[in-house]
PDB file of C-alpha atoms in Angstrom:
ATOM      1  CA  MET A  17     142.384 162.288 117.752  1.00  0.00           C
ATOM      2  CA  ALA A  18     140.102 164.161 115.355  1.00  0.00           C
ATOM      3  CA  SER A  19     138.006 161.032 114.934  1.00  0.00           C
ATOM      4  CA  ASN A  20     137.429 160.776 118.707  1.00  0.00           C
ATOM      5  CA  GLU A  21     136.519 164.461 118.917  1.00  0.00           C
ATOM      6  CA  GLU A  22     134.061 164.001 116.057  1.00  0.00           C
ATOM      7  CA  ASP A  23     132.472 161.005 117.818  1.00  0.00           C
ATOM      8  CA  ILE A  24     132.159 163.008 121.046  1.00  0.00           C
ATOM      9  CA  SER A  25     130.582 165.985 119.259  1.00  0.00           C
ATOM     10  CA  LYS A  26     128.069 163.674 117.555  1.00  0.00           C
ATOM     11  CA  SER A  27     127.043 162.126 120.848  1.00  0.00           C
ATOM     12  CA  THR A  28     126.546 165.537 122.476  1.00  0.00           C
ATOM     13  CA  ASN A  29     124.488 167.057 119.648  1.00  0.00           C
ATOM     14  CA  PRO A  30     120.950 165.619 119.691  1.00  0.00           C
ATOM     15  CA  ALA A  31     120.283 166.897 116.146  1.00  0.00           C
ATOM     16  CA  LEU A  32     122.795 164.346 114.853  1.00  0.00           C
ATOM     17  CA  ASP A  33     121.191 161.407 116.671  1.00  0.00           C
ATOM     18  CA  PRO A  34     119.060 158.867 114.833  1.00  0.00           C
ATOM     19  CA  ASP A  35     115.286 159.318 114.998  1.00  0.00           C
ATOM     20  CA  LEU A  36     114.458 156.990 117.878  1.00  0.00           C
ATOM     21  CA  ASP A  37     110.774 157.911 118.197  1.00  0.00           C
ATOM     22  CA  ASN A  38     108.264 155.094 117.949  1.00  0.00           C
ATOM     23  CA  PRO A  39     105.108 155.055 115.835  1.00  0.00           C
ATOM     24  CA  ASP A  40     101.848 155.616 117.717  1.00  0.00           C
ATOM     25  CA  HIS A  41     100.743 151.971 117.469  1.00  0.00           C
ATOM     26  CA  PRO A  42     102.437 148.569 117.123  1.00  0.00           C
ATOM     27  CA  GLY A  43     102.603 147.366 113.536  1.00  0.00           C
ATOM     28  CA  LEU A  44     103.067 150.847 112.090  1.00  0.00           C
ATOM     29  CA  GLU A  45     106.335 152.022 110.546  1.00  0.00           C
ATOM     30  CA  PHE A  46     107.920 155.401 109.961  1.00  0.00           C
ATOM     31  CA  ALA A  47     109.060 156.785 106.614  1.00  0.00           C
ATOM     32  CA  GLN A  48     110.666 160.178 106.053  1.00  0.00           C
ATOM     33  CA  PHE A  49     111.135 162.229 102.897  1.00  0.00           C
ATOM     34  CA  ALA A  50     112.383 165.669 101.863  1.00  0.00           C
ATOM     35  CA  ALA A  51     110.789 166.923  98.652  1.00  0.00           C
ATOM     36  CA  GLY A  52     110.838 170.698  98.665  1.00  0.00           C
ATOM     37  CA  CYS A  53     108.211 172.676 100.557  1.00  0.00           C
ATOM     38  CA  PHE A  54     106.554 170.262 102.949  1.00  0.00           C
ATOM     39  CA  TRP A  55     102.980 171.578 102.562  1.00  0.00           C
ATOM     40  CA  GLY A  56     102.142 170.047  99.187  1.00  0.00           C
ATOM     41  CA  VAL A  57     104.144 166.903  99.842  1.00  0.00           C
ATOM     42  CA  GLU A  58     102.263 166.295 103.070  1.00  0.00           C
ATOM     43  CA  LEU A  59      98.873 166.592 101.366  1.00  0.00           C
ATOM     44  CA  ALA A  60      99.952 164.135  98.663  1.00  0.00           C
ATOM     45  CA  PHE A  61     100.976 161.546 101.256  1.00  0.00           C
ATOM     46  CA  GLN A  62      97.873 162.168 103.398  1.00  0.00           C
ATOM     47  CA  ARG A  63      95.804 160.909 100.452  1.00  0.00           C
ATOM     48  CA  VAL A  64      97.552 157.515 100.313  1.00  0.00           C
ATOM     49  CA  GLU A  65      95.630 154.506 101.618  1.00  0.00           C
ATOM     50  CA  GLY A  66      97.592 152.995 104.495  1.00  0.00           C
ATOM     51  CA  VAL A  67      99.181 156.277 105.570  1.00  0.00           C
ATOM     52  CA  VAL A  68      97.910 156.627 109.120  1.00  0.00           C
ATOM     53  CA  LYS A  69      99.541 159.900 110.165  1.00  0.00           C
ATOM     54  CA  THR A  70     101.706 162.648 108.684  1.00  0.00           C
ATOM     55  CA  GLU A  71     103.786 165.312 110.394  1.00  0.00           C
ATOM     56  CA  VAL A  72     106.003 167.944 108.838  1.00  0.00           C
ATOM     57  CA  GLY A  73     109.216 169.094 110.397  1.00  0.00           C
ATOM     58  CA  TYR A  74     112.948 169.425 110.102  1.00  0.00           C
ATOM     59  CA  SER A  75     115.740 166.845 110.010  1.00  0.00           C
ATOM     60  CA  GLN A  76     119.272 166.190 108.771  1.00  0.00           C
ATOM     61  CA  GLY A  77     120.677 169.391 110.278  1.00  0.00           C
ATOM     62  CA  HIS A  78     123.039 170.213 113.129  1.00  0.00           C
ATOM     63  CA  VAL A  79     120.951 172.554 115.312  1.00  0.00           C
ATOM     64  CA  HIS A  80     118.868 171.179 118.181  1.00  0.00           C
ATOM     65  CA  ASP A  81     115.173 172.149 118.109  1.00  0.00           C
ATOM     66  CA  PRO A  82     115.252 174.567 115.144  1.00  0.00           C
ATOM     67  CA  SER A  83     112.447 176.965 114.233  1.00  0.00           C
ATOM     68  CA  TYR A  84     111.077 177.570 110.740  1.00  0.00           C
ATOM     69  CA  LYS A  85     112.749 180.988 110.680  1.00  0.00           C
ATOM     70  CA  LEU A  86     116.113 179.496 111.611  1.00  0.00           C
ATOM     71  CA  VAL A  87     115.817 176.671 109.054  1.00  0.00           C
ATOM     72  CA  CYS A  88     114.946 179.230 106.347  1.00  0.00           C
ATOM     73  CA  SER A  89     118.113 181.172 107.193  1.00  0.00           C
ATOM     74  CA  GLY A  90     120.073 178.317 105.597  1.00  0.00           C
ATOM     75  CA  THR A  91     122.455 178.019 108.542  1.00  0.00           C
ATOM     76  CA  THR A  92     121.148 174.808 110.159  1.00  0.00           C
ATOM     77  CA  GLU A  93     121.518 172.348 107.231  1.00  0.00           C
ATOM     78  CA  HIS A  94     118.036 170.992 108.028  1.00  0.00           C
ATOM     79  CA  ALA A  95     115.702 169.862 105.280  1.00  0.00           C
ATOM     80  CA  GLU A  96     111.953 170.386 105.365  1.00  0.00           C
ATOM     81  CA  VAL A  97     110.701 166.819 105.766  1.00  0.00           C
ATOM     82  CA  ILE A  98     107.545 164.836 106.122  1.00  0.00           C
ATOM     83  CA  ARG A  99     107.458 161.966 108.589  1.00  0.00           C
ATOM     84  CA  ILE A 100     104.838 159.384 107.808  1.00  0.00           C
ATOM     85  CA  GLN A 101     103.335 156.612 109.887  1.00  0.00           C
ATOM     86  CA  LEU A 102     102.207 153.820 107.607  1.00  0.00           C
ATOM     87  CA  ASP A 103     100.593 150.440 107.902  1.00  0.00           C
ATOM     88  CA  PRO A 104     102.923 148.289 105.763  1.00  0.00           C
ATOM     89  CA  ASN A 105     100.177 145.667 105.349  1.00  0.00           C
ATOM     90  CA  VAL A 106      98.071 148.249 103.488  1.00  0.00           C
ATOM     91  CA  CYS A 107     100.734 150.522 102.022  1.00  0.00           C
ATOM     92  CA  PRO A 108     104.051 148.985 100.998  1.00  0.00           C
ATOM     93  CA  TYR A 109     107.053 151.304 101.321  1.00  0.00           C
ATOM     94  CA  THR A 110     107.499 151.046  97.549  1.00  0.00           C
ATOM     95  CA  ASN A 111     104.171 152.879  97.090  1.00  0.00           C
ATOM     96  CA  LEU A 112     105.565 155.816  99.075  1.00  0.00           C
ATOM     97  CA  LEU A 113     108.769 155.774  97.026  1.00  0.00           C
ATOM     98  CA  SER A 114     106.753 155.925  93.796  1.00  0.00           C
ATOM     99  CA  LEU A 115     104.772 158.916  95.028  1.00  0.00           C
ATOM    100  CA  PHE A 116     107.957 160.617  96.253  1.00  0.00           C
ATOM    101  CA  TRP A 117     109.678 160.333  92.855  1.00  0.00           C
ATOM    102  CA  SER A 118     106.553 161.607  91.100  1.00  0.00           C
ATOM    103  CA  ARG A 119     106.544 164.786  93.220  1.00  0.00           C
ATOM    104  CA  ILE A 120     110.116 165.985  92.664  1.00  0.00           C
ATOM    105  CA  ASP A 121     112.745 166.890  90.116  1.00  0.00           C
ATOM    106  CA  PRO A 122     115.540 164.693  91.490  1.00  0.00           C
ATOM    107  CA  THR A 123     118.185 166.417  89.368  1.00  0.00           C
ATOM    108  CA  THR A 124     117.961 169.863  90.977  1.00  0.00           C
ATOM    109  CA  LEU A 125     120.249 170.477  93.943  1.00  0.00           C
ATOM    110  CA  ASN A 126     118.731 172.376  96.874  1.00  0.00           C
ATOM    111  CA  ARG A 127     115.676 173.307  94.867  1.00  0.00           C
ATOM    112  CA  GLN A 128     112.182 172.145  93.981  1.00  0.00           C
ATOM    113  CA  GLY A 129     110.261 174.436  91.645  1.00  0.00           C
ATOM    114  CA  ASN A 130     110.442 178.030  92.863  1.00  0.00           C
ATOM    115  CA  ASP A 131     111.645 176.995  96.315  1.00  0.00           C
ATOM    116  CA  VAL A 132     115.408 177.429  96.548  1.00  0.00           C
ATOM    117  CA  GLY A 133     117.709 176.687  99.485  1.00  0.00           C
ATOM    118  CA  ASN A 134     119.272 173.654 101.135  1.00  0.00           C
ATOM    119  CA  GLN A 135     116.097 173.154 103.201  1.00  0.00           C
ATOM    120  CA  TYR A 136     114.321 172.294  99.904  1.00  0.00           C
ATOM    121  CA  ARG A 137     116.679 169.504  98.831  1.00  0.00           C
ATOM    122  CA  SER A 138     115.304 166.078  98.031  1.00  0.00           C
ATOM    123  CA  GLY A 139     116.040 163.126 100.247  1.00  0.00           C
ATOM    124  CA  ILE A 140     114.890 159.726 101.402  1.00  0.00           C
ATOM    125  CA  TYR A 141     115.701 159.112 105.058  1.00  0.00           C
ATOM    126  CA  TYR A 142     115.399 155.471 106.021  1.00  0.00           C
ATOM    127  CA  TYR A 143     114.609 153.777 109.348  1.00  0.00           C
ATOM    128  CA  ASN A 144     115.965 150.316 108.574  1.00  0.00           C
ATOM    129  CA  GLU A 145     118.072 148.454 106.041  1.00  0.00           C
ATOM    130  CA  ALA A 146     115.032 147.188 104.125  1.00  0.00           C
ATOM    131  CA  GLN A 147     113.946 150.802 103.477  1.00  0.00           C
ATOM    132  CA  ALA A 148     117.536 151.725 102.567  1.00  0.00           C
ATOM    133  CA  GLN A 149     117.753 148.928 100.003  1.00  0.00           C
ATOM    134  CA  LEU A 150     114.376 149.775  98.438  1.00  0.00           C
ATOM    135  CA  ALA A 151     115.323 153.465  98.313  1.00  0.00           C
ATOM    136  CA  ARG A 152     118.628 152.707  96.549  1.00  0.00           C
ATOM    137  CA  GLU A 153     116.909 150.384  94.072  1.00  0.00           C
ATOM    138  CA  SER A 154     114.279 153.029  93.318  1.00  0.00           C
ATOM    139  CA  LEU A 155     116.996 155.643  92.729  1.00  0.00           C
ATOM    140  CA  GLU A 156     118.829 153.323  90.348  1.00  0.00           C
ATOM    141  CA  ALA A 157     115.611 152.718  88.400  1.00  0.00           C
ATOM    142  CA  LYS A 158     114.811 156.440  88.316  1.00  0.00           C
ATOM    143  CA  GLN A 159     118.335 157.293  87.142  1.00  0.00           C
ATOM    144  CA  LYS A 160     117.667 155.300  83.955  1.00  0.00           C
ATOM    145  CA  GLU A 161     114.931 157.834  83.111  1.00  0.00           C
ATOM    146  CA  PHE A 162     117.480 160.656  83.418  1.00  0.00           C
ATOM    147  CA  ALA A 163     120.306 159.294  81.290  1.00  0.00           C
ATOM    148  CA  ASP A 164     121.681 162.780  80.584  1.00  0.00           C
ATOM    149  CA  LYS A 165     121.318 164.194  84.141  1.00  0.00           C
ATOM    150  CA  LYS A 166     122.566 162.947  87.498  1.00  0.00           C
ATOM    151  CA  ILE A 167     120.074 162.438  90.314  1.00  0.00           C
ATOM    152  CA  VAL A 168     121.139 164.428  93.401  1.00  0.00           C
ATOM    153  CA  THR A 169     118.538 163.058  95.842  1.00  0.00           C
ATOM    154  CA  GLU A 170     120.263 161.948  99.031  1.00  0.00           C
ATOM    155  CA  ILE A 171     119.551 158.622 100.732  1.00  0.00           C
ATOM    156  CA  LEU A 172     120.605 158.675 104.386  1.00  0.00           C
ATOM    157  CA  PRO A 173     119.583 157.230 107.758  1.00  0.00           C
ATOM    158  CA  ALA A 174     116.756 159.173 109.408  1.00  0.00           C
ATOM    159  CA  LYS A 175     118.102 161.602 111.968  1.00  0.00           C
ATOM    160  CA  ARG A 176     116.189 163.170 114.809  1.00  0.00           C
ATOM    161  CA  PHE A 177     112.866 164.611 113.669  1.00  0.00           C
ATOM    162  CA  TYR A 178     111.867 168.053 114.923  1.00  0.00           C
ATOM    163  CA  ARG A 179     108.155 168.656 114.467  1.00  0.00           C
ATOM    164  CA  ALA A 180     107.461 171.976 112.729  1.00  0.00           C
ATOM    165  CA  GLU A 181     105.306 174.650 114.291  1.00  0.00           C
ATOM    166  CA  GLU A 182     101.616 173.706 114.538  1.00  0.00           C
ATOM    167  CA  TYR A 183     100.461 176.084 111.793  1.00  0.00           C
ATOM    168  CA  HIS A 184     102.529 174.047 109.287  1.00  0.00           C
ATOM    169  CA  GLN A 185     100.781 170.761 110.154  1.00  0.00           C
ATOM    170  CA  GLN A 186      98.182 169.707 107.543  1.00  0.00           C
ATOM    171  CA  TYR A 187      98.544 173.268 106.225  1.00  0.00           C
ATOM    172  CA  LEU A 188      96.785 172.831 102.875  1.00  0.00           C
ATOM    173  CA  GLU A 189      94.061 170.607 104.301  1.00  0.00           C
ATOM    174  CA  LYS A 190      93.273 173.409 106.782  1.00  0.00           C
ATOM    175  CA  GLY A 191      93.150 176.002 104.004  1.00  0.00           C
ATOM    176  CA  GLY A 192      96.675 177.408 103.861  1.00  0.00           C
ATOM    177  CA  GLY A 193      97.202 181.143 103.660  1.00  0.00           C
ATOM    178  CA  ARG A 194      94.163 181.734 101.457  1.00  0.00           C
ATOM    179  CA  GLY A 195      91.578 179.757 103.378  1.00  0.00           C
ATOM    180  CA  ALA A 196      90.833 177.357 100.501  1.00  0.00           C
ATOM    181  CA  LYS A 197      90.783 173.919 102.114  1.00  0.00           C
ATOM    182  CA  GLN A 198      92.008 171.010 100.019  1.00  0.00           C
ATOM    183  CA  SER A 199      90.900 167.414 100.407  1.00  0.00           C
ATOM    184  CA  ALA A 200      93.124 164.933 102.211  1.00  0.00           C
ATOM    185  CA  ALA A 201      90.639 162.106 101.568  1.00  0.00           C
ATOM    186  CA  LYS A 202      92.220 158.761 100.771  1.00  0.00           C
ATOM    187  CA  GLY A 203      92.448 158.274  97.015  1.00  0.00           C
ATOM    188  CA  CYS A 204      91.682 161.916  96.206  1.00  0.00           C
ATOM    189  CA  ASN A 205      93.206 162.977  92.879  1.00  0.00           C
ATOM    190  CA  ASP A 206      92.352 166.685  92.988  1.00  0.00           C
ATOM    191  CA  PRO A 207      95.263 168.889  91.919  1.00  0.00           C
ATOM    192  CA  ILE A 208      97.329 170.153  94.839  1.00  0.00           C
ATOM    193  CA  ARG A 209      97.606 173.922  94.920  1.00  0.00           C
ATOM    194  CA  CYS A 210     100.502 175.000  97.083  1.00  0.00           C
ATOM    195  CA  TYR A 211     100.469 178.564  98.339  1.00  0.00           C
ATOM    196  CA  GLY A 212     101.571 180.425 101.458  1.00  0.00           C
TER     197      GLY A 212
END
């Protein structure tokens, strides 16, 4: 009986549904990552050749249509995520995985740098089995670099994506809280300065 009730609750809570959105154009694919505060992560992915569009938002939680304030309360179980639209003919998914691993400490639970809370956990949220397999293989390879520490990055199917408030979108490219715009140009290697 509990199993049936659980199935019913999942089907009535849109936050638990898979992300069924479609990319803007045929031939593009989605990718989704959680890597701490989404501002710096978004700028890093914006700079990748073959990344056509980035959006930051919330996923993997249990509350429908959450706000930033609610996510930061720690009660929704959402992670701050970036959803990417990529052209796989220009940017293989493995390129995104490499950048993801370079941006995080995969051994810290619910934390990246000074950002602490379950919304700052690290995760790879896949849209198909090919992405799932590549994500698992990349985790196994990365684990070999951390022989003495366990990687806590989660690898799960992508759930419904809730786009964050507009002021969060391309935040550092627009200047962030200090008005110092940072380049999102493809191939840019300038250091990313993340500030509120």
